CSV table of C-alpha atoms and ligand atoms in Angstrom, one decimal:
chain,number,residue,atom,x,y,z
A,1146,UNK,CA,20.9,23.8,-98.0
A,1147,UNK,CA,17.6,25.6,-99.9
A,1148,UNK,CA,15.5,23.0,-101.7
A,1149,UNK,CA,15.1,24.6,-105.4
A,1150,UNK,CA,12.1,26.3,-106.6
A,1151,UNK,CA,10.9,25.6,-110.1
A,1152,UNK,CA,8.5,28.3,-111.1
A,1153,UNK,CA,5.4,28.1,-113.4
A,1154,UNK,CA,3.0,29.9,-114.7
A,1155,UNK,CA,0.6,27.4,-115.0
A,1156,UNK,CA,0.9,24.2,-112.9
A,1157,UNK,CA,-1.9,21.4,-114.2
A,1158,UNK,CA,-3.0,19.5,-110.9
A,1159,UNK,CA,-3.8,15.9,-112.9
A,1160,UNK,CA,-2.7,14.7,-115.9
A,1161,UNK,CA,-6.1,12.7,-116.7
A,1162,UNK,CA,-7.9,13.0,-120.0
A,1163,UNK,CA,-9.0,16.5,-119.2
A,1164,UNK,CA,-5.7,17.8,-117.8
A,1165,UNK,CA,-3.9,16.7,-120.6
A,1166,UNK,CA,-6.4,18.3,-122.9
A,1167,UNK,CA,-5.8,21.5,-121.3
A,1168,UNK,CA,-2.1,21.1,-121.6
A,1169,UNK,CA,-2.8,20.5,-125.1
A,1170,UNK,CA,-4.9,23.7,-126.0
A,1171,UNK,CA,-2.6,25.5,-124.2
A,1172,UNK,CA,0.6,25.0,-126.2
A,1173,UNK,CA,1.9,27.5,-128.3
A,1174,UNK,CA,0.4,29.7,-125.8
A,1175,UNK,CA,3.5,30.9,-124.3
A,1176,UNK,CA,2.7,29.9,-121.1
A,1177,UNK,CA,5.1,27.7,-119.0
A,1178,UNK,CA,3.1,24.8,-117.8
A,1179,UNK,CA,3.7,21.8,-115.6
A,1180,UNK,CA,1.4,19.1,-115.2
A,1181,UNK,CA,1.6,17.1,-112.1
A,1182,UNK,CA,0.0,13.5,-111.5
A,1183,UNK,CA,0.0,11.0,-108.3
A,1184,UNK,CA,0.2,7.9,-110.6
A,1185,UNK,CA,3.4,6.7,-113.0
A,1186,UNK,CA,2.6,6.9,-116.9
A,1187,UNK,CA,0.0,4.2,-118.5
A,1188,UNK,CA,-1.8,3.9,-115.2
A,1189,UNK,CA,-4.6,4.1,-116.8
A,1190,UNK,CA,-3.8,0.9,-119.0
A,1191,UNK,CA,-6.4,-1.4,-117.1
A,1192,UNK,CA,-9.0,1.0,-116.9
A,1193,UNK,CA,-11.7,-1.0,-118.7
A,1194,UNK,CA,-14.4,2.1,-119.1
A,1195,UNK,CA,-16.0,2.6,-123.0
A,1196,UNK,CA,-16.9,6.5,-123.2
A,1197,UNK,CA,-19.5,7.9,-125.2
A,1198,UNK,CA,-17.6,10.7,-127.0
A,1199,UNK,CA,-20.2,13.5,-128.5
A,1200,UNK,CA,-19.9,14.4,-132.1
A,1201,UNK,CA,-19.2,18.4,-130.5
A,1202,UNK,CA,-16.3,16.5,-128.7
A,1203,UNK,CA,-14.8,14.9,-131.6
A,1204,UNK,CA,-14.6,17.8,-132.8
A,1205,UNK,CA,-12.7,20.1,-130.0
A,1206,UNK,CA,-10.3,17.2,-130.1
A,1207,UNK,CA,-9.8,16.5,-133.5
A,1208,UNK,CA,-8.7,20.2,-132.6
A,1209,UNK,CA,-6.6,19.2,-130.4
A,1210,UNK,CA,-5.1,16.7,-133.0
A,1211,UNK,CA,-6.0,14.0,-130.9
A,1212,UNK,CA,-8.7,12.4,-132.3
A,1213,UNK,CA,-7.4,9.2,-134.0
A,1214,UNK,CA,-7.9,6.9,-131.0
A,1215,UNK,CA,-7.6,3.4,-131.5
A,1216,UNK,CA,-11.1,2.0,-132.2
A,1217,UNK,CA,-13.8,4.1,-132.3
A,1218,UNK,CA,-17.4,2.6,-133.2
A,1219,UNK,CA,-20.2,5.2,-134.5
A,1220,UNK,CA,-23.4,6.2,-132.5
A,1221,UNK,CA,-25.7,6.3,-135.4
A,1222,UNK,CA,-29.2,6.2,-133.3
A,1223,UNK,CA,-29.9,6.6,-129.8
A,1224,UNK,CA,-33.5,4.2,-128.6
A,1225,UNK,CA,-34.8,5.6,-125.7
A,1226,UNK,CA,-37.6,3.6,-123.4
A,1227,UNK,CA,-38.0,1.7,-119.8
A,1228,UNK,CA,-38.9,-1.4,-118.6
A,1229,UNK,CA,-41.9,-2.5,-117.6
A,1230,UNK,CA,-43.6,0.6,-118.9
A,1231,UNK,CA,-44.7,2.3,-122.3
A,1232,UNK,CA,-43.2,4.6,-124.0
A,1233,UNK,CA,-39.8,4.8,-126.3
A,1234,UNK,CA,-37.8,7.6,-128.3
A,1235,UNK,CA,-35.4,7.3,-131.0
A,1236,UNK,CA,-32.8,10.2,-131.7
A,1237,UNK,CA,-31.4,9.3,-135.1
A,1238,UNK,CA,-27.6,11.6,-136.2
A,1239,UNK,CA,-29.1,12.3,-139.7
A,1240,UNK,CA,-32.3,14.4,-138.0
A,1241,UNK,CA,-28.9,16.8,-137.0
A,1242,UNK,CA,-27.6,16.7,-140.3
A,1243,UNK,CA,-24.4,14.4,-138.7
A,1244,UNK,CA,-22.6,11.3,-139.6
A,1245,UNK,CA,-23.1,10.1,-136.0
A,1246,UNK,CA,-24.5,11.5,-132.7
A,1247,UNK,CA,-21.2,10.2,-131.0
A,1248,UNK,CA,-18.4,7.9,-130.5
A,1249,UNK,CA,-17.5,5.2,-128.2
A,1250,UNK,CA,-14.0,4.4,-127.8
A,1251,UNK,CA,-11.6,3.3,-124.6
A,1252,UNK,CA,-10.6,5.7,-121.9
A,1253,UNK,CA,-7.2,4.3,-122.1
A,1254,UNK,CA,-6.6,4.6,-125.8
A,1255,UNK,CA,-7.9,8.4,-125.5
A,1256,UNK,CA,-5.6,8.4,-122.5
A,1257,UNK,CA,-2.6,6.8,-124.5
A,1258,UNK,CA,-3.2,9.6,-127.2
A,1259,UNK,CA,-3.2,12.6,-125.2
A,1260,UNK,CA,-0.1,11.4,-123.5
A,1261,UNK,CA,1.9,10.9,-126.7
A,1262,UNK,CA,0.2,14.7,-127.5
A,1263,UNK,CA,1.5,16.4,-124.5
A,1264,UNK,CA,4.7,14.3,-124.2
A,1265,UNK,CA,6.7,17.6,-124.7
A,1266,UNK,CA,5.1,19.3,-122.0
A,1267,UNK,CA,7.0,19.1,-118.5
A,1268,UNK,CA,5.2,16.4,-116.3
A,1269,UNK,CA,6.0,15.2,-112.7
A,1270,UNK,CA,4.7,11.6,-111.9
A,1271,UNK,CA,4.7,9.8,-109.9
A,1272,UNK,CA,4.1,13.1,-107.4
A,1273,UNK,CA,2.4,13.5,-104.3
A,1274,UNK,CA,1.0,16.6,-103.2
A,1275,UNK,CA,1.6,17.4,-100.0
A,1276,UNK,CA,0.8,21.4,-99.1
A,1277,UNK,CA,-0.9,23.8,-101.1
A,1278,UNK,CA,-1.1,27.9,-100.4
A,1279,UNK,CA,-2.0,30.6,-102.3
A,1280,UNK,CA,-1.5,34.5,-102.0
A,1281,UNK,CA,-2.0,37.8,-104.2
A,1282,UNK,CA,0.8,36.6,-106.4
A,1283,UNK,CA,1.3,33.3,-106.7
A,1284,UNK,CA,0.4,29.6,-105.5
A,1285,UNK,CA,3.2,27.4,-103.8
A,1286,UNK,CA,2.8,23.4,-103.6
A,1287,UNK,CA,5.1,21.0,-101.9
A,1288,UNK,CA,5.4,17.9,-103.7
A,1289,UNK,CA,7.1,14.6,-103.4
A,1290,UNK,CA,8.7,12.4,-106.2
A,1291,UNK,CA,11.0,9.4,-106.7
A,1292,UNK,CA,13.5,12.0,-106.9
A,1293,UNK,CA,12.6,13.7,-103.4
A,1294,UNK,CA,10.4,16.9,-102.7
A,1295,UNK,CA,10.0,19.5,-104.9
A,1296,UNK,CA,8.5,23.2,-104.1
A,1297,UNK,CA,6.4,24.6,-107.1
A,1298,UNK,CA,5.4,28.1,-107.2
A,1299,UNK,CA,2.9,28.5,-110.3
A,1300,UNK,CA,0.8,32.0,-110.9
A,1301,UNK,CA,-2.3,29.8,-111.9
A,1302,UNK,CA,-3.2,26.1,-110.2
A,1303,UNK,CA,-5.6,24.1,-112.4
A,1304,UNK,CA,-7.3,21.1,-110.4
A,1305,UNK,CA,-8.1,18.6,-112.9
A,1306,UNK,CA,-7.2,15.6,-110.5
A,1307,UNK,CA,-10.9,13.4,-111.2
A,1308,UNK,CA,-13.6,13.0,-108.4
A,1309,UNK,CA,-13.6,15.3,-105.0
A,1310,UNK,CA,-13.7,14.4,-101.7
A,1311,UNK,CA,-16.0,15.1,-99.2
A,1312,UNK,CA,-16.2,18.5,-98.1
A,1313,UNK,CA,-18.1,21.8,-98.2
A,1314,UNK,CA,-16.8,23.0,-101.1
A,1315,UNK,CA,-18.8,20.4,-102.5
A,1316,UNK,CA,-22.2,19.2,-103.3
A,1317,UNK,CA,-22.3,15.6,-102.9
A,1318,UNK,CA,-25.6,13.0,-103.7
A,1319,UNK,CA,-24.8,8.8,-103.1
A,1320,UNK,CA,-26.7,7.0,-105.6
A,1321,UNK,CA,-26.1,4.2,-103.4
A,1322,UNK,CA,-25.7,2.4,-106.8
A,1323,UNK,CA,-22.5,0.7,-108.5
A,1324,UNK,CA,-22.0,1.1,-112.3
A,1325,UNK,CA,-21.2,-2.5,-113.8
A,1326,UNK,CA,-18.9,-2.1,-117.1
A,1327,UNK,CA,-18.2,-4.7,-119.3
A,1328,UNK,CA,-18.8,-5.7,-123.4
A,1329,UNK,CA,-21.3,-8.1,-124.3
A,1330,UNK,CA,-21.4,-10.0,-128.0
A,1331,UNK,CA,-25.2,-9.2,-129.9
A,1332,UNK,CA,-26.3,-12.5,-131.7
A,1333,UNK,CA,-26.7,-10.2,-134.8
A,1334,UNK,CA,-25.0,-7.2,-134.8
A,1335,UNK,CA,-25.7,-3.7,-133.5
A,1336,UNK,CA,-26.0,-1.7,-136.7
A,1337,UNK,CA,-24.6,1.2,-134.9
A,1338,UNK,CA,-27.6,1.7,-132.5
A,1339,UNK,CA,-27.1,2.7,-128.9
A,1340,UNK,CA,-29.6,2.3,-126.7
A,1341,UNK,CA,-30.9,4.1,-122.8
A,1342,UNK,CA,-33.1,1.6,-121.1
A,1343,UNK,CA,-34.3,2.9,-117.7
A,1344,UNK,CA,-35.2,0.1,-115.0
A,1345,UNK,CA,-36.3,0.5,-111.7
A,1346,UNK,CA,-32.8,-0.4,-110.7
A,1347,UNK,CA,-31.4,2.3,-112.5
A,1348,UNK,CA,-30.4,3.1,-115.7
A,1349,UNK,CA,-28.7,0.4,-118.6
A,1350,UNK,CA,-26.6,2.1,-121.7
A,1351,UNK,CA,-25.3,-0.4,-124.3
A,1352,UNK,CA,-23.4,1.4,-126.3
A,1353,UNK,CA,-22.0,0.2,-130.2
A,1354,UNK,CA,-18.1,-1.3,-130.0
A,1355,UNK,CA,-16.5,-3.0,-132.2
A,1356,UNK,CA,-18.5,-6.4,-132.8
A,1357,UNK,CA,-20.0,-5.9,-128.9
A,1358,UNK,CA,-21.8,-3.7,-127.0
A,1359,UNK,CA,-20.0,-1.5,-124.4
A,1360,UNK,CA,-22.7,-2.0,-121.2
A,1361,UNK,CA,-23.1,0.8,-117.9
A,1362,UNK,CA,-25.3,-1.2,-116.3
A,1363,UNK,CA,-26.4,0.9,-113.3
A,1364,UNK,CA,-28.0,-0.9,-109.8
A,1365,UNK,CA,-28.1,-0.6,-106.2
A,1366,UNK,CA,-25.0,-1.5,-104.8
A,1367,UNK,CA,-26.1,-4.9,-103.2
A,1368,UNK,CA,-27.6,-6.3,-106.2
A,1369,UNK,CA,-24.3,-4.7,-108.3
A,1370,UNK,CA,-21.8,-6.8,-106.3
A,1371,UNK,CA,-24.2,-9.2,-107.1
A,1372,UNK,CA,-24.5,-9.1,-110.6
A,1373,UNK,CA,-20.5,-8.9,-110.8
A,1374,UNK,CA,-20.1,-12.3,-108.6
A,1375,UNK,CA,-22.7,-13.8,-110.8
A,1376,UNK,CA,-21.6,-16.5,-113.8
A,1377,UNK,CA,-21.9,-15.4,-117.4
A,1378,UNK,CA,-24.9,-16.5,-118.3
A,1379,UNK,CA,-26.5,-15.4,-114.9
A,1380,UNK,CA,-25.2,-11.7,-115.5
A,1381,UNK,CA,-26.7,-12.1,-119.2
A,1382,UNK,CA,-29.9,-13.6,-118.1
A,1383,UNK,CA,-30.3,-10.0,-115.8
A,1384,UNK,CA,-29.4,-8.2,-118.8
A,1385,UNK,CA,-31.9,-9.6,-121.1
A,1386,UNK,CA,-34.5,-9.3,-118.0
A,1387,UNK,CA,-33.8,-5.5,-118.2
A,1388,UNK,CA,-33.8,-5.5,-122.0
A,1389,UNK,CA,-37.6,-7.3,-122.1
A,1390,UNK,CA,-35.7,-9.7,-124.8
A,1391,UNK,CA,-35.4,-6.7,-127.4
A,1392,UNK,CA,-31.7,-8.2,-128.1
A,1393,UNK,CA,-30.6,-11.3,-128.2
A,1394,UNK,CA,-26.6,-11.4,-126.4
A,1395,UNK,CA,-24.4,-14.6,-126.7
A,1396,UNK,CA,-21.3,-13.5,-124.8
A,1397,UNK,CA,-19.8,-11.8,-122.4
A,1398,UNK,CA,-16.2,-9.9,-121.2
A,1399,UNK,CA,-14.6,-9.4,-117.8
A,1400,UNK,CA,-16.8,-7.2,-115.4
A,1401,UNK,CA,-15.8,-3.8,-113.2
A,1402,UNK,CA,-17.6,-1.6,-111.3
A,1403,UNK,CA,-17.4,1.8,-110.2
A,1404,UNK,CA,-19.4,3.7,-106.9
A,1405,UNK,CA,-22.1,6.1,-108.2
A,1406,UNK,CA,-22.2,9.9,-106.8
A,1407,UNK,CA,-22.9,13.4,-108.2
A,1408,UNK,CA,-19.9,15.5,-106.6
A,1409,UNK,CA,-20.3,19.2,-107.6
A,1410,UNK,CA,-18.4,21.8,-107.1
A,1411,UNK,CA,-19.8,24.8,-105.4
A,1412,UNK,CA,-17.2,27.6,-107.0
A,1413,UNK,CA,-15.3,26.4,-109.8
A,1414,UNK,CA,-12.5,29.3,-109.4
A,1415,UNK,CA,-10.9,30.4,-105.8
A,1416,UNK,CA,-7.7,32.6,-104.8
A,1417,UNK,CA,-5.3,31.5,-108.3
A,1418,UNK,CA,-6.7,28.0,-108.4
A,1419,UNK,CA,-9.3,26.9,-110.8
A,1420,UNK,CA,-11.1,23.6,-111.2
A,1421,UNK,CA,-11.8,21.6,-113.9
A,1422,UNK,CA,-13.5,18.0,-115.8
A,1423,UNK,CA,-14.2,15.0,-112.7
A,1424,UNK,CA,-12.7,17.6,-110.0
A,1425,UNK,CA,-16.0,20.5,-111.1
A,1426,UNK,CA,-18.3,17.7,-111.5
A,1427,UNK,CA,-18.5,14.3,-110.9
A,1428,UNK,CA,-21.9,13.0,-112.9
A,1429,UNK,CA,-23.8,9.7,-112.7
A,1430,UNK,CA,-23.1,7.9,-116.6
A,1431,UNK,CA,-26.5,8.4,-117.5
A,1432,UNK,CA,-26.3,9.8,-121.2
A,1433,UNK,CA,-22.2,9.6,-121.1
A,1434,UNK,CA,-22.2,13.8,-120.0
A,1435,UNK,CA,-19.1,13.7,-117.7
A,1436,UNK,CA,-15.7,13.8,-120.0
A,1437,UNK,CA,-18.0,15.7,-122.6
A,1438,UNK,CA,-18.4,18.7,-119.8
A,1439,UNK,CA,-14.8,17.7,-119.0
A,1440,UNK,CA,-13.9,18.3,-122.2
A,1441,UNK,CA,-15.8,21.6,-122.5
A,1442,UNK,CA,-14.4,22.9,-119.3
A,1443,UNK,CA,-10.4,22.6,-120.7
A,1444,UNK,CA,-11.6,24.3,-123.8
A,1445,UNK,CA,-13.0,27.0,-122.7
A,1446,UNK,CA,-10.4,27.6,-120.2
A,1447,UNK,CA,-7.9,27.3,-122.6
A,1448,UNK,CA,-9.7,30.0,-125.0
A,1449,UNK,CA,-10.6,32.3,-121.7
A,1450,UNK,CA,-6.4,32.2,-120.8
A,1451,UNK,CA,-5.2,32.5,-124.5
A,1452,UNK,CA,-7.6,35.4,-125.1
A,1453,UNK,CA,-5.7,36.6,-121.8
A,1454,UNK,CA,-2.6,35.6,-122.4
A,1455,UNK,CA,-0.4,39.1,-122.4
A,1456,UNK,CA,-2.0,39.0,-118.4
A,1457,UNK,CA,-1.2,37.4,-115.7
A,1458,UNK,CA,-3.2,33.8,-115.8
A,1459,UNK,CA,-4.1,33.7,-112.0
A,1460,UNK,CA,-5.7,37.1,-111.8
A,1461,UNK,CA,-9.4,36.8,-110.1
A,1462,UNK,CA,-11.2,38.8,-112.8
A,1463,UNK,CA,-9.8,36.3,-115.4
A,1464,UNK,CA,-11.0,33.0,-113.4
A,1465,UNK,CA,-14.4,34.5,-112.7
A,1466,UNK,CA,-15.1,34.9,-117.1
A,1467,UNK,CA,-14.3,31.2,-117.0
A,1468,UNK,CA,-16.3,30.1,-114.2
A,1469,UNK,CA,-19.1,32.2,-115.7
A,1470,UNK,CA,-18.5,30.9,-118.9
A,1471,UNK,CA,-18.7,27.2,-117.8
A,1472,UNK,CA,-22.0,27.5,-115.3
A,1473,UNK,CA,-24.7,27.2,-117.3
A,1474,UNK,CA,-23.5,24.0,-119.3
A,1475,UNK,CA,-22.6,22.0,-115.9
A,1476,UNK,CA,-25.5,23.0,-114.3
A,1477,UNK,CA,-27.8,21.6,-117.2
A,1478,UNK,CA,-25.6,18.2,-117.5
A,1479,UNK,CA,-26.0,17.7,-113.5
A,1480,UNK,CA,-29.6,18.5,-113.5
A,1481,UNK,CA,-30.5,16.5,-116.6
A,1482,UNK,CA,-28.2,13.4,-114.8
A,1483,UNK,CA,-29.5,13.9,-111.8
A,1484,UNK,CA,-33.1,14.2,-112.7
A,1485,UNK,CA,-33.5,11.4,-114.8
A,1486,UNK,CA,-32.2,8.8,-112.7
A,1487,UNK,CA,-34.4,10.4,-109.7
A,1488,UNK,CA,-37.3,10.3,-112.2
A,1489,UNK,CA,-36.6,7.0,-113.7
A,1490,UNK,CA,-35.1,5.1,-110.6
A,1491,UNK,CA,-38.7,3.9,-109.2
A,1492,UNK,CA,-41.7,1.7,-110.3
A,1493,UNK,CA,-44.4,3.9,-108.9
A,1494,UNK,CA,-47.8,3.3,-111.7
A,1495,UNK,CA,-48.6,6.7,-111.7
A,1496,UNK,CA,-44.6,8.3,-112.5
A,1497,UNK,CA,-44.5,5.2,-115.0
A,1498,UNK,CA,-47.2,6.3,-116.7
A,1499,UNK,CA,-46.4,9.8,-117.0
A,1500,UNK,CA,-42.9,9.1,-118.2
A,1501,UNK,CA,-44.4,7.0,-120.5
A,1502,UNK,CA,-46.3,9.8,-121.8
A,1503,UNK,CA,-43.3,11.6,-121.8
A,1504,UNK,CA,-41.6,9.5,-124.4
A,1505,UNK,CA,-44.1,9.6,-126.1
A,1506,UNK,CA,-44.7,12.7,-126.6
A,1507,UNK,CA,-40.3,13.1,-127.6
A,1508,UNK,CA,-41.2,10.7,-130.0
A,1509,UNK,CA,-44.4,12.2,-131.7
A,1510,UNK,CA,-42.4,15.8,-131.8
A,1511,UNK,CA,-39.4,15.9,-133.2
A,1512,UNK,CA,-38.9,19.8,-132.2
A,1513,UNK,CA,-39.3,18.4,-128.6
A,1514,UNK,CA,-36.3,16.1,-129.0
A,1515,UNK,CA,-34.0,18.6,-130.5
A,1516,UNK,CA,-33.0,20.7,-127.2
A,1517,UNK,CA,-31.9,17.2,-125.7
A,1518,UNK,CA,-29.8,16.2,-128.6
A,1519,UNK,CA,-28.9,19.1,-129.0
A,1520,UNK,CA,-27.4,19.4,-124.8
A,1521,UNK,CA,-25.8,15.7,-125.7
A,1522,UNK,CA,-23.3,16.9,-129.1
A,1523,UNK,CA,-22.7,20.3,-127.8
A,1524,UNK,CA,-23.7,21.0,-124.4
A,1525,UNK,CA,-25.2,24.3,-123.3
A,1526,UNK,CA,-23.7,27.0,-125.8
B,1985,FAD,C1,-18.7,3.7,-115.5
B,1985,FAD,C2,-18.4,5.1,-116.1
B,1985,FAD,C3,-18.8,5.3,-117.4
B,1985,FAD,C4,-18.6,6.6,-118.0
B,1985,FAD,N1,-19.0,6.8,-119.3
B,1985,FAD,C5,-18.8,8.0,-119.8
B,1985,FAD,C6,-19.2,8.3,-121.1
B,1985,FAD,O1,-19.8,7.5,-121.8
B,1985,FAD,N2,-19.0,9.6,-121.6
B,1985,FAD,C7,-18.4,10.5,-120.9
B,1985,FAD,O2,-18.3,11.7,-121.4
B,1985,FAD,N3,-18.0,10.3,-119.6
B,1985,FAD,C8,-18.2,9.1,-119.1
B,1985,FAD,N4,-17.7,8.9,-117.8
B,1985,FAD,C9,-17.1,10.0,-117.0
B,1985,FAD,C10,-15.6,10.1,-117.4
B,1985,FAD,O3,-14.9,8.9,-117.2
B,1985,FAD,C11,-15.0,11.2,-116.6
B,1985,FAD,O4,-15.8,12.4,-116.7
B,1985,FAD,C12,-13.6,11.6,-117.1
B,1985,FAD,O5,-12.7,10.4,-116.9
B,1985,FAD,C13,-13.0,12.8,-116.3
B,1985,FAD,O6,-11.7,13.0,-116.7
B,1985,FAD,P1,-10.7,13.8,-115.7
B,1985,FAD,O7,-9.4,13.9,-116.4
B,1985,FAD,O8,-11.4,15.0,-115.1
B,1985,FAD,O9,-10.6,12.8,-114.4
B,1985,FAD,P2,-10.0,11.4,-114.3
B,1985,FAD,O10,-10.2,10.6,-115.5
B,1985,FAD,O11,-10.4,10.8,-113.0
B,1985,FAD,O12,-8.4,11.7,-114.2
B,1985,FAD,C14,-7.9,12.3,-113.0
B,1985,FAD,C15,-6.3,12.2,-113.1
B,1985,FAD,O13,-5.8,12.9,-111.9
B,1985,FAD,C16,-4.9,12.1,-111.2
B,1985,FAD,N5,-5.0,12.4,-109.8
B,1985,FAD,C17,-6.0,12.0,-108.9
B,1985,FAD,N6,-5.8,12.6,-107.7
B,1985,FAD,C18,-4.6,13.3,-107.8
B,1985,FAD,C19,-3.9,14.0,-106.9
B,1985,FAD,N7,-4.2,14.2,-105.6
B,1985,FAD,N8,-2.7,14.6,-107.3
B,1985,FAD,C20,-2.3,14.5,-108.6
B,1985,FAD,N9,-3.0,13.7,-109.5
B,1985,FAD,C21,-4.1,13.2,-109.1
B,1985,FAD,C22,-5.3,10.6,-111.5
B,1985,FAD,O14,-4.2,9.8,-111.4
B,1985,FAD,C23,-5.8,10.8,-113.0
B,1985,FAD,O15,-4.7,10.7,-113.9
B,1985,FAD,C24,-18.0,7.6,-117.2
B,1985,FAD,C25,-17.6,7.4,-115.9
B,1985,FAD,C26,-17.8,6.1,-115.3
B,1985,FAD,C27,-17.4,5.8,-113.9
């Protein structure tokens, strides 16, 4: 007997926050899409990462009606410096003209949101991929599920399934560092100030939540698995070290952490496929880029295919305006990651000192801190 063929237009490879944003903007479309993930529903409902959402990105998914996320703490001000060196910046959201220069708020309740948003749209999951081959015409996957193996034969494929593996395809820089997340408890309050701290280990983020702060505490991966075996008040003691006592912390949550690389994508659109958020680019957390591009990426394909929409969605010409479209804007957010954890990830005197000057000089000019800002709530437009 022939194993049936369910045929797509679009099949979404990777229902993650980005696939499911795409799945969103696409609705209405007229497009028959399917999105496809390897894990069952709420997988993502340990996933103990804050993200820094952009104010550009609260809009695009207020858009998407799927803003209202469960908590959500305002980035009012952003304080800029490094340890053991002079030097500091402050990016403040009224300077923009904004209530807030971004969000933080759970992956898992953005996750939870976009779910209930797409839960009309046709989803396999638990599925495993296991073939993929493209032609002129169409793309064909073979896929298995609880239900037994499904063939798939889509005009468009849309990767969107997180990080890359290894391969030439794709770019790929080890930080040798671990990320640390967890929330620690300010003795008084955070009046809705974020702050960058760069340390010769690699950079710290504490970002407003709630009462706490949301930490990325970034470090070699040695001292990392060190930190995260460490008791409370040890991992706090190494956070107030980093901080040079600017903030006083009395508590602290559970601790995860996550390996550190810059995966990048070499050609973000092939024979009917197209690749999008974690699976383009996969950033170190420094400045909170990496759903934000994510984000961006959907979007844009999503406005490149409805613009398109009378065609067929897998034609080359029509991949190519969205790969064009999205390269500038990746490019900047993995060079500006990149660089400034190469810049700031040493204790050399003489780069100390001229980061220090650079500071500085961001926080004497204003007009020199508004192209950075300005890269953080919108990205390259
Ligand atoms: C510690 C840390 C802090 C961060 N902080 C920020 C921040 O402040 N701001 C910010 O913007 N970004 C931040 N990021 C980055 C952000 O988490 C990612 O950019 C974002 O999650 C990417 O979304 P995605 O949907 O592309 O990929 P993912 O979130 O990785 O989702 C991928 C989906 O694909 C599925 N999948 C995987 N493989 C397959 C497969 N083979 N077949 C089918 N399905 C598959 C997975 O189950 C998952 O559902 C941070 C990242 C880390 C690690």
């Amino acid at each position: 007997m022939t194993e049936a063929v369910r045929h797509v237009d679009i099949a979404i490879l990777g229902a993650g926050p980005v696939g499911m944003a795409l799945a969103r903007a696409l609705e209405g479309s007229g497009l028959d899409l399917l999105l496809i993930d390897r894990a069952p529903r709420g997988a993502w409902a340990n996933d103990p990462r804050a993200l820094a959402i952009a104010h550009g990105s609260r809009q695009l998914l207020e858009r998407l009606g799927a803003w209202n996320v469960g908590d959500t703490t305002d980035i009012r001000s952003i304080h800029v410096s490094q340890q053991g060196g002079f030097g500091r910046t402050e990016l403040a959201a009224g300077d923009y003209g904004l209530p807030a220069l971004g969000y933080v708020l759970r992956y898992r309740d953005l996750a939870a949101r976009l779910e209930r948003e797409t839960s009309t749209i046709p989803t396999l999951r638990p599925a495993t991929v296991e073939h993929i081959d493209s032609d002129e015409t169409c793309v064909r996957l073979r896929v298995s599920t609880d239900d037994g193996p499904a063939n798939i034969v889509a005009r468009l494929l849309v990767h969107a399934e997180g990080a890359p593996a290894d391969g030439p395809d794709v770019h790929v820089r080890d930080y040798g560092q671990l990320a640390i997340v967890t929330e620690v408890r300010p003795a008084s309050g955070h009046h809705f100030r974020a702050w960058e701290r760069f340390t010769p280990d690699g950079p710290l983020a504490l970002l407003p939540f709630g009462q706490d702060y949301a930490i990325v505490l970034t470090a070699p991966t040695a001292t990392a698995q060190r930190l995260l075996q460490d008791d409370d008040a040890s991992f706090l003691d190494a956070l107030r070290e980093r901080l040079g006592g600017r903030i006083d912390l009395v508590g602290c949550g559970r601790r995860a952490g996550f390996p550190l690389a810059l995966r990048l994508r070499k050609q973000l659109a092939g024979p009917r496929q197209v690749w999008i958020g974690n699976t383009a680019q996969t950033l170190h957390p420094v400045t909170g880029q990496g759903f934000n591009l994510g984000l961006r990426d959907a979007w844009t394909l999503a406005d490149t295919l409805w613009d398109a929409r009378r065609q067929d969605p897998g034609e080359a010409k029509i991949l190519a305006r969205h790969a064009r479209r999205r390269q500038p804007d990746r490019l900047i957010g993995a060079a500006l990651t990149d660089g400034l954890v190469r810049l700031f990830s040493n204790d050399l005197m003489p780069l100390r000192t001229l980061r220090g000057l650079g500071l500085l000089a961001l926080d004497l000019a204003p007009p020199l801190r508004a192209p950075l800002a300005r890269q953080m709530i919108w990205g390259a437009r």
